[in-house]
Amino acid sequence: MNDISYLKPAIRLSIVNPEADSGSVLGRGVAELCQGVRDTGSLNAAAKGMHMAYSKAWRIVKDTEKALGFQLLNRDGAHGSTLTEEGMALLEAYAKVNAEVQAYAEERLTHYLG
């Protein structure tokens, strides 16, 4: 058998509101948008950093906020955007859980591949 120990799992964590009718979730893309807003103070800058149209980013955030049942961003028109308290808490929790699950998956895959 060839050495395949270089392989790594790719985990895709999503956070959902089980009571929402929408299929929208907070996943890697929305988390990346939120990180961009946190870092730049602007949804437009965050979208550009992801090579995404602002209108698409706006729609994704609005759909996700509706599905989650709370706002992720405080919008201040031409002055940019910031994460809400809930948005920041969720982003931080998402990042921690994602890192922990990724580390666990890597450890288990290494274990099973020998």
PDB file of N, CA and C in Angstrom:
ATOM      1  N   MET A   1       0.843  -1.182   0.000  1.00  0.00           N
ATOM      2  CA  MET A   1       0.000   0.000   0.000  1.00  0.00           C
ATOM      3  C   MET A   1       0.887   1.244   0.000  1.00  0.00           C
ATOM      4  N   ASN A   2       0.490   2.243  -0.776  1.00  0.00           N
ATOM      5  CA  ASN A   2       1.227   3.506  -0.833  1.00  0.00           C
ATOM      6  C   ASN A   2       1.052   4.278   0.467  1.00  0.00           C
ATOM      7  N   ASP A   3       2.053   5.134   0.773  1.00  0.00           N
ATOM      8  CA  ASP A   3       1.963   5.988   1.954  1.00  0.00           C
ATOM      9  C   ASP A   3       0.942   7.097   1.684  1.00  0.00           C
ATOM     10  N   ILE A   4      -0.128   7.090   2.441  1.00  0.00           N
ATOM     11  CA  ILE A   4      -1.167   8.114   2.275  1.00  0.00           C
ATOM     12  C   ILE A   4      -1.306   8.976   3.523  1.00  0.00           C
ATOM     13  N   SER A   5      -0.276   8.938   4.377  1.00  0.00           N
ATOM     14  CA  SER A   5      -0.333   9.656   5.646  1.00  0.00           C
ATOM     15  C   SER A   5      -0.336  11.177   5.480  1.00  0.00           C
ATOM     16  N   TYR A   6      -0.042  11.653   4.287  1.00  0.00           N
ATOM     17  CA  TYR A   6      -0.048  13.094   4.026  1.00  0.00           C
ATOM     18  C   TYR A   6      -1.465  13.654   3.879  1.00  0.00           C
ATOM     19  N   LEU A   7      -2.470  12.803   3.770  1.00  0.00           N
ATOM     20  CA  LEU A   7      -3.849  13.257   3.583  1.00  0.00           C
ATOM     21  C   LEU A   7      -4.390  13.902   4.849  1.00  0.00           C
ATOM     22  N   LYS A   8      -5.263  14.890   4.676  1.00  0.00           N
ATOM     23  CA  LYS A   8      -5.876  15.609   5.794  1.00  0.00           C
ATOM     24  C   LYS A   8      -7.388  15.684   5.573  1.00  0.00           C
ATOM     25  N   PRO A   9      -8.167  15.609   6.643  1.00  0.00           N
ATOM     26  CA  PRO A   9      -9.622  15.763   6.509  1.00  0.00           C
ATOM     27  C   PRO A   9      -9.971  17.240   6.295  1.00  0.00           C
ATOM     28  N   ALA A  10     -11.066  17.487   5.615  1.00  0.00           N
ATOM     29  CA  ALA A  10     -11.579  18.845   5.424  1.00  0.00           C
ATOM     30  C   ALA A  10     -12.958  18.909   6.076  1.00  0.00           C
ATOM     31  N   ILE A  11     -13.032  19.556   7.210  1.00  0.00           N
ATOM     32  CA  ILE A  11     -14.265  19.640   7.988  1.00  0.00           C
ATOM     33  C   ILE A  11     -15.022  20.899   7.589  1.00  0.00           C
ATOM     34  N   ARG A  12     -16.324  20.792   7.410  1.00  0.00           N
ATOM     35  CA  ARG A  12     -17.165  21.935   7.060  1.00  0.00           C
ATOM     36  C   ARG A  12     -18.252  22.082   8.131  1.00  0.00           C
ATOM     37  N   LEU A  13     -17.951  22.898   9.102  1.00  0.00           N
ATOM     38  CA  LEU A  13     -18.861  23.135  10.217  1.00  0.00           C
ATOM     39  C   LEU A  13     -19.934  24.134   9.818  1.00  0.00           C
ATOM     40  N   SER A  14     -21.169  23.869  10.208  1.00  0.00           N
ATOM     41  CA  SER A  14     -22.280  24.794  10.003  1.00  0.00           C
ATOM     42  C   SER A  14     -23.051  24.923  11.307  1.00  0.00           C
ATOM     43  N   ILE A  15     -23.510  26.136  11.575  1.00  0.00           N
ATOM     44  CA  ILE A  15     -24.357  26.389  12.733  1.00  0.00           C
ATOM     45  C   ILE A  15     -25.724  26.794  12.216  1.00  0.00           C
ATOM     46  N   VAL A  16     -26.754  26.122  12.702  1.00  0.00           N
ATOM     47  CA  VAL A  16     -28.115  26.353  12.221  1.00  0.00           C
ATOM     48  C   VAL A  16     -29.038  26.671  13.383  1.00  0.00           C
ATOM     49  N   ASN A  17     -30.131  27.305  13.061  1.00  0.00           N
ATOM     50  CA  ASN A  17     -31.226  27.493  13.998  1.00  0.00           C
ATOM     51  C   ASN A  17     -32.228  26.390  13.682  1.00  0.00           C
ATOM     52  N   PRO A  18     -32.378  25.392  14.544  1.00  0.00           N
ATOM     53  CA  PRO A  18     -33.254  24.272  14.222  1.00  0.00           C
ATOM     54  C   PRO A  18     -34.720  24.675  14.089  1.00  0.00           C
ATOM     55  N   GLU A  19     -35.077  25.847  14.568  1.00  0.00           N
ATOM     56  CA  GLU A  19     -36.465  26.311  14.468  1.00  0.00           C
ATOM     57  C   GLU A  19     -36.719  27.135  13.218  1.00  0.00           C
ATOM     58  N   ALA A  20     -35.690  27.460  12.451  1.00  0.00           N
ATOM     59  CA  ALA A  20     -35.846  28.292  11.259  1.00  0.00           C
ATOM     60  C   ALA A  20     -36.321  27.464  10.079  1.00  0.00           C
ATOM     61  N   ASP A  21     -37.179  28.063   9.261  1.00  0.00           N
ATOM     62  CA  ASP A  21     -37.643  27.408   8.042  1.00  0.00           C
ATOM     63  C   ASP A  21     -36.595  27.499   6.937  1.00  0.00           C
ATOM     64  N   SER A  22     -35.736  28.499   7.034  1.00  0.00           N
ATOM     65  CA  SER A  22     -34.725  28.750   6.018  1.00  0.00           C
ATOM     66  C   SER A  22     -33.624  27.705   6.076  1.00  0.00           C
ATOM     67  N   GLY A  23     -32.994  27.478   4.941  1.00  0.00           N
ATOM     68  CA  GLY A  23     -31.852  26.582   4.895  1.00  0.00           C
ATOM     69  C   GLY A  23     -30.541  27.313   5.137  1.00  0.00           C
ATOM     70  N   SER A  24     -30.615  28.607   5.418  1.00  0.00           N
ATOM     71  CA  SER A  24     -29.397  29.392   5.635  1.00  0.00           C
ATOM     72  C   SER A  24     -28.716  28.973   6.929  1.00  0.00           C
ATOM     73  N   VAL A  25     -27.400  28.952   6.872  1.00  0.00           N
ATOM     74  CA  VAL A  25     -26.593  28.547   8.019  1.00  0.00           C
ATOM     75  C   VAL A  25     -25.401  29.485   8.148  1.00  0.00           C
ATOM     76  N   LEU A  26     -24.797  29.473   9.323  1.00  0.00           N
ATOM     77  CA  LEU A  26     -23.512  30.130   9.473  1.00  0.00           C
ATOM     78  C   LEU A  26     -22.464  29.062   9.249  1.00  0.00           C
ATOM     79  N   GLY A  27     -21.787  29.186   8.123  1.00  0.00           N
ATOM     80  CA  GLY A  27     -20.728  28.263   7.771  1.00  0.00           C
ATOM     81  C   GLY A  27     -19.459  29.029   7.469  1.00  0.00           C
ATOM     82  N   ARG A  28     -18.560  28.376   6.782  1.00  0.00           N
ATOM     83  CA  ARG A  28     -17.244  28.965   6.507  1.00  0.00           C
ATOM     84  C   ARG A  28     -17.339  30.303   5.777  1.00  0.00           C
ATOM     85  N   GLY A  29     -18.206  30.413   4.790  1.00  0.00           N
ATOM     86  CA  GLY A  29     -18.310  31.647   4.014  1.00  0.00           C
ATOM     87  C   GLY A  29     -18.817  32.821   4.829  1.00  0.00           C
ATOM     88  N   VAL A  30     -19.888  32.604   5.593  1.00  0.00           N
ATOM     89  CA  VAL A  30     -20.431  33.679   6.429  1.00  0.00           C
ATOM     90  C   VAL A  30     -19.435  34.034   7.528  1.00  0.00           C
ATOM     91  N   ALA A  31     -18.777  33.032   8.088  1.00  0.00           N
ATOM     92  CA  ALA A  31     -17.767  33.294   9.107  1.00  0.00           C
ATOM     93  C   ALA A  31     -16.634  34.135   8.530  1.00  0.00           C
ATOM     94  N   GLU A  32     -16.228  33.843   7.314  1.00  0.00           N
ATOM     95  CA  GLU A  32     -15.168  34.620   6.668  1.00  0.00           C
ATOM     96  C   GLU A  32     -15.618  36.062   6.421  1.00  0.00           C
ATOM     97  N   LEU A  33     -16.875  36.245   6.008  1.00  0.00           N
ATOM     98  CA  LEU A  33     -17.408  37.604   5.856  1.00  0.00           C
ATOM     99  C   LEU A  33     -17.385  38.343   7.191  1.00  0.00           C
ATOM    100  N   CYS A  34     -17.828  37.675   8.246  1.00  0.00           N
ATOM    101  CA  CYS A  34     -17.840  38.299   9.574  1.00  0.00           C
ATOM    102  C   CYS A  34     -16.431  38.635  10.039  1.00  0.00           C
ATOM    103  N   GLN A  35     -15.476  37.767   9.787  1.00  0.00           N
ATOM    104  CA  GLN A  35     -14.081  38.053  10.139  1.00  0.00           C
ATOM    105  C   GLN A  35     -13.586  39.280   9.380  1.00  0.00           C
ATOM    106  N   GLY A  36     -13.973  39.371   8.115  1.00  0.00           N
ATOM    107  CA  GLY A  36     -13.583  40.518   7.310  1.00  0.00           C
ATOM    108  C   GLY A  36     -14.172  41.807   7.849  1.00  0.00           C
ATOM    109  N   VAL A  37     -15.431  41.767   8.276  1.00  0.00           N
ATOM    110  CA  VAL A  37     -16.059  42.947   8.872  1.00  0.00           C
ATOM    111  C   VAL A  37     -15.349  43.310  10.165  1.00  0.00           C
ATOM    112  N   ARG A  38     -15.055  42.316  10.966  1.00  0.00           N
ATOM    113  CA  ARG A  38     -14.337  42.563  12.228  1.00  0.00           C
ATOM    114  C   ARG A  38     -12.986  43.222  11.964  1.00  0.00           C
ATOM    115  N   ASP A  39     -12.282  42.742  10.943  1.00  0.00           N
ATOM    116  CA  ASP A  39     -10.932  43.218  10.658  1.00  0.00           C
ATOM    117  C   ASP A  39     -10.897  44.549   9.913  1.00  0.00           C
ATOM    118  N   THR A  40     -11.902  44.810   9.068  1.00  0.00           N
ATOM    119  CA  THR A  40     -11.862  46.007   8.212  1.00  0.00           C
ATOM    120  C   THR A  40     -12.885  47.069   8.600  1.00  0.00           C
ATOM    121  N   GLY A  41     -13.931  46.661   9.345  1.00  0.00           N
ATOM    122  CA  GLY A  41     -14.992  47.605   9.681  1.00  0.00           C
ATOM    123  C   GLY A  41     -15.939  47.876   8.536  1.00  0.00           C
ATOM    124  N   SER A  42     -15.954  46.974   7.549  1.00  0.00           N
ATOM    125  CA  SER A  42     -16.767  47.215   6.356  1.00  0.00           C
ATOM    126  C   SER A  42     -17.183  45.900   5.706  1.00  0.00           C
ATOM    127  N   LEU A  43     -18.482  45.749   5.458  1.00  0.00           N
ATOM    128  CA  LEU A  43     -18.960  44.576   4.723  1.00  0.00           C
ATOM    129  C   LEU A  43     -18.473  44.643   3.285  1.00  0.00           C
ATOM    130  N   ASN A  44     -18.441  45.835   2.712  1.00  0.00           N
ATOM    131  CA  ASN A  44     -17.970  46.001   1.342  1.00  0.00           C
ATOM    132  C   ASN A  44     -16.512  45.556   1.215  1.00  0.00           C
ATOM    133  N   ALA A  45     -15.665  45.975   2.141  1.00  0.00           N
ATOM    134  CA  ALA A  45     -14.253  45.569   2.109  1.00  0.00           C
ATOM    135  C   ALA A  45     -14.120  44.063   2.333  1.00  0.00           C
ATOM    136  N   ALA A  46     -14.923  43.514   3.234  1.00  0.00           N
ATOM    137  CA  ALA A  46     -14.891  42.072   3.490  1.00  0.00           C
ATOM    138  C   ALA A  46     -15.282  41.303   2.226  1.00  0.00           C
ATOM    139  N   ALA A  47     -16.322  41.773   1.544  1.00  0.00           N
ATOM    140  CA  ALA A  47     -16.771  41.123   0.309  1.00  0.00           C
ATOM    141  C   ALA A  47     -15.687  41.212  -0.763  1.00  0.00           C
ATOM    142  N   LYS A  48     -15.100  42.379  -0.916  1.00  0.00           N
ATOM    143  CA  LYS A  48     -14.031  42.539  -1.920  1.00  0.00           C
ATOM    144  C   LYS A  48     -12.860  41.627  -1.614  1.00  0.00           C
ATOM    145  N   GLY A  49     -12.540  41.475  -0.330  1.00  0.00           N
ATOM    146  CA  GLY A  49     -11.451  40.585   0.061  1.00  0.00           C
ATOM    147  C   GLY A  49     -11.714  39.133  -0.297  1.00  0.00           C
ATOM    148  N   MET A  50     -12.983  38.798  -0.459  1.00  0.00           N
ATOM    149  CA  MET A  50     -13.373  37.433  -0.840  1.00  0.00           C
ATOM    150  C   MET A  50     -13.697  37.340  -2.329  1.00  0.00           C
ATOM    151  N   HIS A  51     -13.482  38.440  -3.069  1.00  0.00           N
ATOM    152  CA  HIS A  51     -13.812  38.504  -4.497  1.00  0.00           C
ATOM    153  C   HIS A  51     -15.301  38.239  -4.721  1.00  0.00           C
ATOM    154  N   MET A  52     -16.107  38.875  -3.874  1.00  0.00           N
ATOM    155  CA  MET A  52     -17.555  38.700  -3.909  1.00  0.00           C
ATOM    156  C   MET A  52     -18.202  40.067  -4.092  1.00  0.00           C
ATOM    157  N   ALA A  53     -19.280  40.106  -4.828  1.00  0.00           N
ATOM    158  CA  ALA A  53     -20.027  41.349  -4.987  1.00  0.00           C
ATOM    159  C   ALA A  53     -20.645  41.744  -3.645  1.00  0.00           C
ATOM    160  N   TYR A  54     -20.646  43.034  -3.373  1.00  0.00           N
ATOM    161  CA  TYR A  54     -21.238  43.537  -2.139  1.00  0.00           C
ATOM    162  C   TYR A  54     -22.697  43.112  -2.027  1.00  0.00           C
ATOM    163  N   SER A  55     -23.434  43.162  -3.133  1.00  0.00           N
ATOM    164  CA  SER A  55     -24.858  42.807  -3.099  1.00  0.00           C
ATOM    165  C   SER A  55     -25.043  41.344  -2.687  1.00  0.00           C
ATOM    166  N   LYS A  56     -24.150  40.475  -3.129  1.00  0.00           N
ATOM    167  CA  LYS A  56     -24.239  39.065  -2.742  1.00  0.00           C
ATOM    168  C   LYS A  56     -23.922  38.908  -1.257  1.00  0.00           C
ATOM    169  N   ALA A  57     -22.878  39.594  -0.787  1.00  0.00           N
ATOM    170  CA  ALA A  57     -22.512  39.526   0.631  1.00  0.00           C
ATOM    171  C   ALA A  57     -23.660  40.036   1.495  1.00  0.00           C
ATOM    172  N   TRP A  58     -24.263  41.143   1.093  1.00  0.00           N
ATOM    173  CA  TRP A  58     -25.387  41.728   1.821  1.00  0.00           C
ATOM    174  C   TRP A  58     -26.534  40.731   1.915  1.00  0.00           C
ATOM    175  N   ARG A  59     -26.856  40.082   0.787  1.00  0.00           N
ATOM    176  CA  ARG A  59     -27.959  39.103   0.751  1.00  0.00           C
ATOM    177  C   ARG A  59     -27.645  37.901   1.647  1.00  0.00           C
ATOM    178  N   ILE A  60     -26.415  37.416   1.593  1.00  0.00           N
ATOM    179  CA  ILE A  60     -26.019  36.264   2.411  1.00  0.00           C
ATOM    180  C   ILE A  60     -26.147  36.597   3.891  1.00  0.00           C
ATOM    181  N   VAL A  61     -25.657  37.763   4.283  1.00  0.00           N
ATOM    182  CA  VAL A  61     -25.727  38.155   5.690  1.00  0.00           C
ATOM    183  C   VAL A  61     -27.181  38.325   6.119  1.00  0.00           C
ATOM    184  N   LYS A  62     -28.005  38.997   5.304  1.00  0.00           N
ATOM    185  CA  LYS A  62     -29.417  39.184   5.655  1.00  0.00           C
ATOM    186  C   LYS A  62     -30.137  37.845   5.791  1.00  0.00           C
ATOM    187  N   ASP A  63     -29.908  36.926   4.867  1.00  0.00           N
ATOM    188  CA  ASP A  63     -30.550  35.609   4.919  1.00  0.00           C
ATOM    189  C   ASP A  63     -30.104  34.835   6.166  1.00  0.00           C
ATOM    190  N   THR A  64     -28.824  34.926   6.485  1.00  0.00           N
ATOM    191  CA  THR A  64     -28.299  34.221   7.656  1.00  0.00           C
ATOM    192  C   THR A  64     -28.858  34.823   8.935  1.00  0.00           C
ATOM    193  N   GLU A  65     -28.916  36.149   9.009  1.00  0.00           N
ATOM    194  CA  GLU A  65     -29.490  36.807  10.186  1.00  0.00           C
ATOM    195  C   GLU A  65     -30.943  36.387  10.382  1.00  0.00           C
ATOM    196  N   LYS A  66     -31.686  36.341   9.297  1.00  0.00           N
ATOM    197  CA  LYS A  66     -33.097  35.933   9.382  1.00  0.00           C
ATOM    198  C   LYS A  66     -33.205  34.494   9.897  1.00  0.00           C
ATOM    199  N   ALA A  67     -32.364  33.610   9.375  1.00  0.00           N
ATOM    200  CA  ALA A  67     -32.406  32.206   9.786  1.00  0.00           C
ATOM    201  C   ALA A  67     -31.984  32.033  11.244  1.00  0.00           C
ATOM    202  N   LEU A  68     -30.972  32.789  11.674  1.00  0.00           N
ATOM    203  CA  LEU A  68     -30.487  32.652  13.054  1.00  0.00           C
ATOM    204  C   LEU A  68     -31.413  33.326  14.057  1.00  0.00           C
ATOM    205  N   GLY A  69     -32.130  34.363  13.618  1.00  0.00           N
ATOM    206  CA  GLY A  69     -33.054  35.063  14.507  1.00  0.00           C
ATOM    207  C   GLY A  69     -32.436  36.240  15.231  1.00  0.00           C
ATOM    208  N   PHE A  70     -31.259  36.698  14.778  1.00  0.00           N
ATOM    209  CA  PHE A  70     -30.634  37.888  15.362  1.00  0.00           C
ATOM    210  C   PHE A  70     -29.656  38.487  14.360  1.00  0.00           C
ATOM    211  N   GLN A  71     -29.318  39.751  14.581  1.00  0.00           N
ATOM    212  CA  GLN A  71     -28.390  40.448  13.700  1.00  0.00           C
ATOM    213  C   GLN A  71     -26.956  40.051  13.991  1.00  0.00           C
ATOM    214  N   LEU A  72     -26.196  39.880  12.923  1.00  0.00           N
ATOM    215  CA  LEU A  72     -24.764  39.638  13.030  1.00  0.00           C
ATOM    216  C   LEU A  72     -23.991  40.947  12.965  1.00  0.00           C
ATOM    217  N   LEU A  73     -24.531  41.905  12.199  1.00  0.00           N
ATOM    218  CA  LEU A  73     -23.826  43.154  11.942  1.00  0.00           C
ATOM    219  C   LEU A  73     -24.633  44.365  12.372  1.00  0.00           C
ATOM    220  N   ASN A  74     -23.906  45.362  12.884  1.00  0.00           N
ATOM    221  CA  ASN A  74     -24.447  46.710  13.045  1.00  0.00           C
ATOM    222  C   ASN A  74     -24.031  47.465  11.793  1.00  0.00           C
ATOM    223  N   ARG A  75     -25.005  48.037  11.085  1.00  0.00           N
ATOM    224  CA  ARG A  75     -24.691  48.752   9.848  1.00  0.00           C
ATOM    225  C   ARG A  75     -24.793  50.247  10.098  1.00  0.00           C
ATOM    226  N   ASP A  76     -23.784  50.988   9.644  1.00  0.00           N
ATOM    227  CA  ASP A  76     -23.773  52.431   9.828  1.00  0.00           C
ATOM    228  C   ASP A  76     -23.551  53.135   8.497  1.00  0.00           C
ATOM    229  N   GLY A  77     -24.292  52.694   7.470  1.00  0.00           N
ATOM    230  CA  GLY A  77     -24.236  53.327   6.160  1.00  0.00           C
ATOM    231  C   GLY A  77     -22.823  53.500   5.639  1.00  0.00           C
ATOM    232  N   ALA A  78     -22.485  54.729   5.285  1.00  0.00           N
ATOM    233  CA  ALA A  78     -21.177  55.023   4.700  1.00  0.00           C
ATOM    234  C   ALA A  78     -20.043  54.850   5.705  1.00  0.00           C
ATOM    235  N   HIS A  79     -20.376  54.738   6.982  1.00  0.00           N
ATOM    236  CA  HIS A  79     -19.341  54.593   8.012  1.00  0.00           C
ATOM    237  C   HIS A  79     -18.956  53.140   8.263  1.00  0.00           C
ATOM    238  N   GLY A  80     -19.543  52.217   7.544  1.00  0.00           N
ATOM    239  CA  GLY A  80     -19.143  50.818   7.643  1.00  0.00           C
ATOM    240  C   GLY A  80     -20.047  49.976   8.524  1.00  0.00           C
ATOM    241  N   SER A  81     -19.513  48.859   8.958  1.00  0.00           N
ATOM    242  CA  SER A  81     -20.245  47.887   9.762  1.00  0.00           C
ATOM    243  C   SER A  81     -19.347  47.341  10.859  1.00  0.00           C
ATOM    244  N   THR A  82     -19.976  46.887  11.920  1.00  0.00           N
ATOM    245  CA  THR A  82     -19.268  46.197  12.992  1.00  0.00           C
ATOM    246  C   THR A  82     -20.084  44.968  13.358  1.00  0.00           C
ATOM    247  N   LEU A  83     -19.451  44.028  14.014  1.00  0.00           N
ATOM    248  CA  LEU A  83     -20.180  42.859  14.488  1.00  0.00           C
ATOM    249  C   LEU A  83     -20.980  43.236  15.731  1.00  0.00           C
ATOM    250  N   THR A  84     -22.180  42.700  15.820  1.00  0.00           N
ATOM    251  CA  THR A  84     -22.957  42.857  17.047  1.00  0.00           C
ATOM    252  C   THR A  84     -22.292  42.013  18.139  1.00  0.00           C
ATOM    253  N   GLU A  85     -22.733  42.208  19.348  1.00  0.00           N
ATOM    254  CA  GLU A  85     -22.211  41.396  20.454  1.00  0.00           C
ATOM    255  C   GLU A  85     -22.469  39.918  20.180  1.00  0.00           C
ATOM    256  N   GLU A  86     -23.685  39.607  19.713  1.00  0.00           N
ATOM    257  CA  GLU A  86     -24.037  38.216  19.389  1.00  0.00           C
ATOM    258  C   GLU A  86     -23.210  37.711  18.208  1.00  0.00           C
ATOM    259  N   GLY A  87     -23.008  38.569  17.210  1.00  0.00           N
ATOM    260  CA  GLY A  87     -22.214  38.192  16.047  1.00  0.00           C
ATOM    261  C   GLY A  87     -20.782  37.865  16.425  1.00  0.00           C
ATOM    262  N   MET A  88     -20.202  38.686  17.299  1.00  0.00           N
ATOM    263  CA  MET A  88     -18.825  38.443  17.754  1.00  0.00           C
ATOM    264  C   MET A  88     -18.743  37.150  18.563  1.00  0.00           C
ATOM    265  N   ALA A  89     -19.709  36.948  19.464  1.00  0.00           N
ATOM    266  CA  ALA A  89     -19.716  35.725  20.283  1.00  0.00           C
ATOM    267  C   ALA A  89     -19.843  34.487  19.398  1.00  0.00           C
ATOM    268  N   LEU A  90     -20.730  34.547  18.410  1.00  0.00           N
ATOM    269  CA  LEU A  90     -20.930  33.399  17.530  1.00  0.00           C
ATOM    270  C   LEU A  90     -19.692  33.155  16.672  1.00  0.00           C
ATOM    271  N   LEU A  91     -19.083  34.207  16.151  1.00  0.00           N
ATOM    272  CA  LEU A  91     -17.876  34.053  15.347  1.00  0.00           C
ATOM    273  C   LEU A  91     -16.751  33.420  16.166  1.00  0.00           C
ATOM    274  N   GLU A  92     -16.563  33.890  17.385  1.00  0.00           N
ATOM    275  CA  GLU A  92     -15.516  33.324  18.242  1.00  0.00           C
ATOM    276  C   GLU A  92     -15.802  31.861  18.575  1.00  0.00           C
ATOM    277  N   ALA A  93     -17.058  31.548  18.887  1.00  0.00           N
ATOM    278  CA  ALA A  93     -17.423  30.156  19.188  1.00  0.00           C
ATOM    279  C   ALA A  93     -17.237  29.279  17.955  1.00  0.00           C
ATOM    280  N   TYR A  94     -17.659  29.774  16.797  1.00  0.00           N
ATOM    281  CA  TYR A  94     -17.499  29.031  15.544  1.00  0.00           C
ATOM    282  C   TYR A  94     -16.023  28.707  15.303  1.00  0.00           C
ATOM    283  N   ALA A  95     -15.153  29.718  15.464  1.00  0.00           N
ATOM    284  CA  ALA A  95     -13.727  29.521  15.218  1.00  0.00           C
ATOM    285  C   ALA A  95     -13.136  28.483  16.170  1.00  0.00           C
ATOM    286  N   LYS A  96     -13.522  28.539  17.435  1.00  0.00           N
ATOM    287  CA  LYS A  96     -12.996  27.585  18.417  1.00  0.00           C
ATOM    288  C   LYS A  96     -13.475  26.165  18.137  1.00  0.00           C
ATOM    289  N   VAL A  97     -14.775  26.008  17.901  1.00  0.00           N
ATOM    290  CA  VAL A  97     -15.317  24.677  17.624  1.00  0.00           C
ATOM    291  C   VAL A  97     -14.711  24.127  16.337  1.00  0.00           C
ATOM    292  N   ASN A  98     -14.613  24.963  15.323  1.00  0.00           N
ATOM    293  CA  ASN A  98     -14.052  24.527  14.051  1.00  0.00           C
ATOM    294  C   ASN A  98     -12.610  24.036  14.227  1.00  0.00           C
ATOM    295  N   ALA A  99     -11.802  24.786  14.965  1.00  0.00           N
ATOM    296  CA  ALA A  99     -10.411  24.392  15.203  1.00  0.00           C
ATOM    297  C   ALA A  99     -10.331  23.082  15.989  1.00  0.00           C
ATOM    298  N   GLU A 100     -11.182  22.940  17.003  1.00  0.00           N
ATOM    299  CA  GLU A 100     -11.184  21.717  17.810  1.00  0.00           C
ATOM    300  C   GLU A 100     -11.618  20.499  16.997  1.00  0.00           C
ATOM    301  N   VAL A 101     -12.657  20.664  16.196  1.00  0.00           N
ATOM    302  CA  VAL A 101     -13.153  19.550  15.385  1.00  0.00           C
ATOM    303  C   VAL A 101     -12.123  19.186  14.314  1.00  0.00           C
ATOM    304  N   GLN A 102     -11.500  20.198  13.716  1.00  0.00           N
ATOM    305  CA  GLN A 102     -10.465  19.938  12.706  1.00  0.00           C
ATOM    306  C   GLN A 102      -9.294  19.177  13.321  1.00  0.00           C
ATOM    307  N   ALA A 103      -8.829  19.614  14.490  1.00  0.00           N
ATOM    308  CA  ALA A 103      -7.713  18.935  15.163  1.00  0.00           C
ATOM    309  C   ALA A 103      -8.081  17.496  15.512  1.00  0.00           C
ATOM    310  N   TYR A 104      -9.298  17.291  16.000  1.00  0.00           N
ATOM    311  CA  TYR A 104      -9.746  15.946  16.346  1.00  0.00           C
ATOM    312  C   TYR A 104      -9.798  15.068  15.091  1.00  0.00           C
ATOM    313  N   ALA A 105     -10.355  15.604  14.009  1.00  0.00           N
ATOM    314  CA  ALA A 105     -10.458  14.826  12.772  1.00  0.00           C
ATOM    315  C   ALA A 105      -9.067  14.461  12.243  1.00  0.00           C
ATOM    316  N   GLU A 106      -8.125  15.385  12.326  1.00  0.00           N
ATOM    317  CA  GLU A 106      -6.762  15.101  11.875  1.00  0.00           C
ATOM    318  C   GLU A 106      -6.123  14.013  12.732  1.00  0.00           C
ATOM    319  N   GLU A 107      -6.318  14.114  14.045  1.00  0.00           N
ATOM    320  CA  GLU A 107      -5.763  13.108  14.955  1.00  0.00           C
ATOM    321  C   GLU A 107      -6.362  11.731  14.676  1.00  0.00           C
ATOM    322  N   ARG A 108      -7.665  11.676  14.464  1.00  0.00           N
ATOM    323  CA  ARG A 108      -8.318  10.391  14.232  1.00  0.00           C
ATOM    324  C   ARG A 108      -7.913   9.806  12.890  1.00  0.00           C
ATOM    325  N   LEU A 109      -7.797  10.644  11.867  1.00  0.00           N
ATOM    326  CA  LEU A 109      -7.388  10.134  10.566  1.00  0.00           C
ATOM    327  C   LEU A 109      -5.972   9.583  10.636  1.00  0.00           C
ATOM    328  N   THR A 110      -5.087  10.296  11.323  1.00  0.00           N
ATOM    329  CA  THR A 110      -3.713   9.814  11.499  1.00  0.00           C
ATOM    330  C   THR A 110      -3.732   8.468  12.222  1.00  0.00           C
ATOM    331  N   HIS A 111      -4.567   8.357  13.240  1.00  0.00           N
ATOM    332  CA  HIS A 111      -4.697   7.105  13.997  1.00  0.00           C
ATOM    333  C   HIS A 111      -5.135   5.958  13.068  1.00  0.00           C
ATOM    334  N   TYR A 112      -6.151   6.205  12.260  1.00  0.00           N
ATOM    335  CA  TYR A 112      -6.696   5.134  11.417  1.00  0.00           C
ATOM    336  C   TYR A 112      -5.790   4.786  10.235  1.00  0.00           C
ATOM    337  N   LEU A 113      -5.038   5.772   9.754  1.00  0.00           N
ATOM    338  CA  LEU A 113      -4.131   5.490   8.632  1.00  0.00           C
ATOM    339  C   LEU A 113      -2.837   4.843   9.114  1.00  0.00           C
ATOM    340  N   GLY A 114      -2.573   4.996  10.410  1.00  0.00           N
ATOM    341  CA  GLY A 114      -1.387   4.365  10.997  1.00  0.00           C
ATOM    342  C   GLY A 114      -0.186   5.138  10.740  1.00  0.00           C
TER     343      GLY A 114
END
